[in-house]
Amino acid sequence: MFKLSTLCYIEKDGCYLMLHRTVKENDVNKDKWIGVGGHFEDRESPEECLLREVKEETGYTLTSYKYRGIVTFVYGEDVVEYMSLYTADGFTGDPIACDEGELEWVDKKKLSQLNIWEGDKIFFRLIEEDREFFSLKLVYDKSDILQYAALDGKKMEI
C-alpha cells in the first residue's frame, strides 16, 4: 500500500518554516522537524493538496511556489509514500496554531542541528543548488536509519 502526499518548505528571510511533529501518536515523523503538507484527498492534484494543506496547517495562502521533485519515502516493510516536494517564497495571511506540532521559522544554516531525516539533508542540498526537478528515493529501516538513496534512478553513496 502506498500514500500520496505533499511536502513544502516555505522560505522567508533565509529561514524555512519548520513543523516540529510532537502531537500525533504512532507518527512516523514523531519528534522530527519537517516541512508542512499532508496526504492527498480524493481527486486532488498535487497543487490542490499543497494549497489546502499549507492553509490548514499554517493559515497561509501560498502566492508563489515551485514543484521541486518527487521523493519516494520507504520506511520499513509497510510504509511507501510518494511526496511531491515544493518550496514557496510568497504567501499571505496570518499564522495559526498547527494541530500536528509547533511551527517555527528556522535559519536554513541551522537545519542540520535539528532532528531531521537524514535524507532531508540530501534534498535540502539539491534545493540549495537550485537543481531542476528531481526524483529521490530514500529507504529507511524501522530505526530511522537511511539504508539506501537514489537520485534520478542512480544509487547514491550515503
mmCIF file of C-alpha atoms in Angstrom:
data_model
loop_
_atom_site.group_PDB
_atom_site.id
_atom_site.type_symbol
_atom_site.label_atom_id
_atom_site.label_comp_id
_atom_site.label_asym_id
_atom_site.label_seq_id
_atom_site.Cartn_x
_atom_site.Cartn_y
_atom_site.Cartn_z
ATOM 1 C CA MET A 1 0.000 0.000 0.000
ATOM 2 C CA PHE A 2 1.276 3.448 -0.801
ATOM 3 C CA LYS A 3 0.271 7.014 0.010
ATOM 4 C CA LEU A 4 0.476 10.289 -1.900
ATOM 5 C CA SER A 5 1.401 13.494 -0.115
ATOM 6 C CA THR A 6 2.876 16.955 -0.474
ATOM 7 C CA LEU A 7 5.736 18.482 1.483
ATOM 8 C CA CYS A 8 6.503 22.197 1.339
ATOM 9 C CA TYR A 9 9.326 24.334 2.678
ATOM 10 C CA ILE A 10 8.148 27.927 2.921
ATOM 11 C CA GLU A 11 11.032 30.402 2.821
ATOM 12 C CA LYS A 12 11.279 33.868 4.348
ATOM 13 C CA ASP A 13 14.385 35.920 5.212
ATOM 14 C CA GLY A 14 16.802 32.990 4.896
ATOM 15 C CA CYS A 15 14.611 30.716 7.026
ATOM 16 C CA TYR A 16 12.280 27.806 6.379
ATOM 17 C CA LEU A 17 9.006 27.355 8.236
ATOM 18 C CA MET A 18 9.515 24.030 10.009
ATOM 19 C CA LEU A 19 6.998 21.843 11.808
ATOM 20 C CA HIS A 20 8.189 20.011 14.919
ATOM 21 C CA ARG A 21 5.941 16.917 14.911
ATOM 22 C CA THR A 22 5.124 16.355 18.580
ATOM 23 C CA VAL A 23 1.377 15.703 18.778
ATOM 24 C CA LYS A 24 0.305 12.544 16.930
ATOM 25 C CA GLU A 25 0.975 9.126 18.428
ATOM 26 C CA ASN A 26 2.166 6.393 16.036
ATOM 27 C CA ASP A 27 3.555 9.080 13.726
ATOM 28 C CA VAL A 28 6.487 8.051 11.519
ATOM 29 C CA ASN A 29 7.627 11.702 11.874
ATOM 30 C CA LYS A 30 7.236 11.827 15.684
ATOM 31 C CA ASP A 31 9.720 14.329 17.208
ATOM 32 C CA LYS A 32 11.198 15.142 13.774
ATOM 33 C CA TRP A 33 11.289 18.574 12.138
ATOM 34 C CA ILE A 34 9.756 18.603 8.661
ATOM 35 C CA GLY A 35 8.068 20.994 6.258
ATOM 36 C CA VAL A 36 4.314 21.406 6.062
ATOM 37 C CA GLY A 37 1.971 19.359 3.930
ATOM 38 C CA GLY A 38 -0.038 16.193 4.047
ATOM 39 C CA HIS A 39 -1.944 13.496 2.255
ATOM 40 C CA PHE A 40 -3.986 13.912 -0.899
ATOM 41 C CA GLU A 41 -7.746 13.919 -0.638
ATOM 42 C CA ASP A 42 -9.898 12.254 -3.286
ATOM 43 C CA ARG A 43 -9.268 13.633 -6.789
ATOM 44 C CA GLU A 44 -6.826 16.339 -5.678
ATOM 45 C CA SER A 45 -3.903 17.365 -7.829
ATOM 46 C CA PRO A 46 -0.541 17.891 -6.104
ATOM 47 C CA GLU A 47 -1.078 21.664 -6.238
ATOM 48 C CA GLU A 48 -4.580 21.452 -4.762
ATOM 49 C CA CYS A 49 -3.271 19.274 -1.931
ATOM 50 C CA LEU A 50 -0.342 21.638 -1.366
ATOM 51 C CA LEU A 51 -2.512 24.743 -1.131
ATOM 52 C CA ARG A 52 -5.106 23.092 1.121
ATOM 53 C CA GLU A 53 -2.574 21.523 3.487
ATOM 54 C CA VAL A 54 -0.492 24.695 3.836
ATOM 55 C CA LYS A 55 -3.644 26.702 4.606
ATOM 56 C CA GLU A 56 -4.870 24.118 7.156
ATOM 57 C CA GLU A 57 -1.525 23.797 8.944
ATOM 58 C CA THR A 58 -0.243 27.387 8.846
ATOM 59 C CA GLY A 59 -3.086 29.767 7.980
ATOM 60 C CA TYR A 60 -1.098 30.960 4.955
ATOM 61 C CA THR A 61 -2.262 31.116 1.351
ATOM 62 C CA LEU A 62 0.653 30.465 -0.991
ATOM 63 C CA THR A 63 1.127 33.016 -3.767
ATOM 64 C CA SER A 64 4.470 31.767 -5.156
ATOM 65 C CA TYR A 65 5.642 28.166 -5.106
ATOM 66 C CA LYS A 66 7.713 25.732 -7.171
ATOM 67 C CA TYR A 67 7.406 21.966 -7.661
ATOM 68 C CA ARG A 68 10.947 20.754 -6.913
ATOM 69 C CA GLY A 69 10.769 16.989 -7.107
ATOM 70 C CA ILE A 70 9.241 13.688 -6.151
ATOM 71 C CA VAL A 71 10.527 11.862 -3.084
ATOM 72 C CA THR A 72 9.846 8.142 -2.734
ATOM 73 C CA PHE A 73 9.943 7.560 1.033
ATOM 74 C CA VAL A 74 10.169 3.912 2.115
ATOM 75 C CA TYR A 75 10.065 3.105 5.829
ATOM 76 C CA GLY A 76 10.358 -0.495 6.955
ATOM 77 C CA GLU A 77 8.138 -3.032 5.234
ATOM 78 C CA ASP A 78 4.772 -1.243 5.286
ATOM 79 C CA VAL A 79 5.266 2.471 4.511
ATOM 80 C CA VAL A 80 5.744 3.731 0.963
ATOM 81 C CA GLU A 81 4.910 7.360 0.363
ATOM 82 C CA TYR A 82 5.319 9.411 -2.796
ATOM 83 C CA MET A 83 5.841 13.019 -1.704
ATOM 84 C CA SER A 84 5.548 15.920 -4.107
ATOM 85 C CA LEU A 85 8.220 18.312 -2.814
ATOM 86 C CA TYR A 86 7.693 22.067 -3.075
ATOM 87 C CA THR A 87 9.356 25.262 -1.990
ATOM 88 C CA ALA A 88 7.436 28.507 -1.611
ATOM 89 C CA ASP A 89 8.590 32.092 -1.266
ATOM 90 C CA GLY A 90 5.315 34.003 -1.334
ATOM 91 C CA PHE A 91 2.301 33.837 0.927
ATOM 92 C CA THR A 92 -0.421 35.931 2.515
ATOM 93 C CA GLY A 93 -2.476 35.508 5.651
ATOM 94 C CA ASP A 94 -1.990 35.306 9.380
ATOM 95 C CA PRO A 95 -0.330 32.348 11.094
ATOM 96 C CA ILE A 96 -2.421 29.869 13.073
ATOM 97 C CA ALA A 97 -1.512 27.159 15.563
ATOM 98 C CA CYS A 98 -0.921 23.755 13.986
ATOM 99 C CA ASP A 99 -2.641 20.727 15.493
ATOM 100 C CA GLU A 100 0.273 18.445 14.493
ATOM 101 C CA GLY A 101 3.053 20.238 16.382
ATOM 102 C CA GLU A 102 4.853 23.554 16.697
ATOM 103 C CA LEU A 103 5.706 25.783 13.741
ATOM 104 C CA GLU A 104 8.951 27.745 13.844
ATOM 105 C CA TRP A 105 10.999 29.777 11.382
ATOM 106 C CA VAL A 106 14.459 28.172 11.323
ATOM 107 C CA ASP A 107 17.575 29.633 9.709
ATOM 108 C CA LYS A 108 18.497 27.424 6.739
ATOM 109 C CA LYS A 109 22.084 27.257 8.033
ATOM 110 C CA LYS A 110 20.833 25.638 11.269
ATOM 111 C CA LEU A 111 18.647 22.911 9.746
ATOM 112 C CA SER A 112 21.302 20.230 10.272
ATOM 113 C CA GLN A 113 21.177 20.915 14.028
ATOM 114 C CA LEU A 114 17.537 19.794 14.147
ATOM 115 C CA ASN A 115 16.225 16.245 14.429
ATOM 116 C CA ILE A 116 15.524 15.791 10.710
ATOM 117 C CA TRP A 117 15.530 12.735 8.477
ATOM 118 C CA GLU A 118 18.989 12.001 7.037
ATOM 119 C CA GLY A 119 17.550 12.034 3.517
ATOM 120 C CA ASP A 120 16.130 15.524 4.051
ATOM 121 C CA LYS A 121 19.733 16.786 4.071
ATOM 122 C CA ILE A 122 20.056 15.427 0.533
ATOM 123 C CA PHE A 123 17.032 17.244 -0.846
ATOM 124 C CA PHE A 124 17.920 20.446 1.038
ATOM 125 C CA ARG A 125 21.273 20.340 -0.785
ATOM 126 C CA LEU A 126 19.545 19.762 -4.131
ATOM 127 C CA ILE A 127 17.189 22.674 -3.459
ATOM 128 C CA GLU A 128 20.052 24.989 -2.474
ATOM 129 C CA GLU A 129 21.900 24.004 -5.660
ATOM 130 C CA ASP A 130 18.720 25.094 -7.494
ATOM 131 C CA ARG A 131 18.641 21.715 -9.198
ATOM 132 C CA GLU A 132 15.840 21.247 -11.659
ATOM 133 C CA PHE A 133 13.080 18.734 -10.963
ATOM 134 C CA PHE A 134 14.481 15.553 -9.411
ATOM 135 C CA SER A 135 13.405 12.108 -8.249
ATOM 136 C CA LEU A 136 14.862 10.992 -4.927
ATOM 137 C CA LYS A 137 14.292 7.568 -3.380
ATOM 138 C CA LEU A 138 15.021 7.172 0.338
ATOM 139 C CA VAL A 139 14.788 3.806 2.107
ATOM 140 C CA TYR A 140 14.876 3.653 5.909
ATOM 141 C CA ASP A 141 14.789 0.825 8.405
ATOM 142 C CA LYS A 142 12.478 0.906 11.437
ATOM 143 C CA SER A 143 15.286 2.533 13.479
ATOM 144 C CA ASP A 144 15.127 5.615 11.202
ATOM 145 C CA ILE A 145 18.496 4.735 9.634
ATOM 146 C CA LEU A 146 18.864 5.604 5.947
ATOM 147 C CA GLN A 147 19.724 2.338 4.169
ATOM 148 C CA TYR A 148 19.568 3.393 0.520
ATOM 149 C CA ALA A 149 19.305 6.558 -1.535
ATOM 150 C CA ALA A 150 18.962 7.039 -5.288
ATOM 151 C CA LEU A 151 18.861 10.285 -7.242
ATOM 152 C CA ASP A 152 17.141 10.166 -10.624
ATOM 153 C CA GLY A 153 17.377 6.353 -10.568
ATOM 154 C CA LYS A 154 21.099 6.210 -9.735
ATOM 155 C CA LYS A 155 22.281 4.851 -6.382
ATOM 156 C CA MET A 156 23.974 7.441 -4.170
ATOM 157 C CA GLU A 157 26.721 6.933 -1.624
ATOM 158 C CA ILE A 158 25.328 7.525 1.877
#
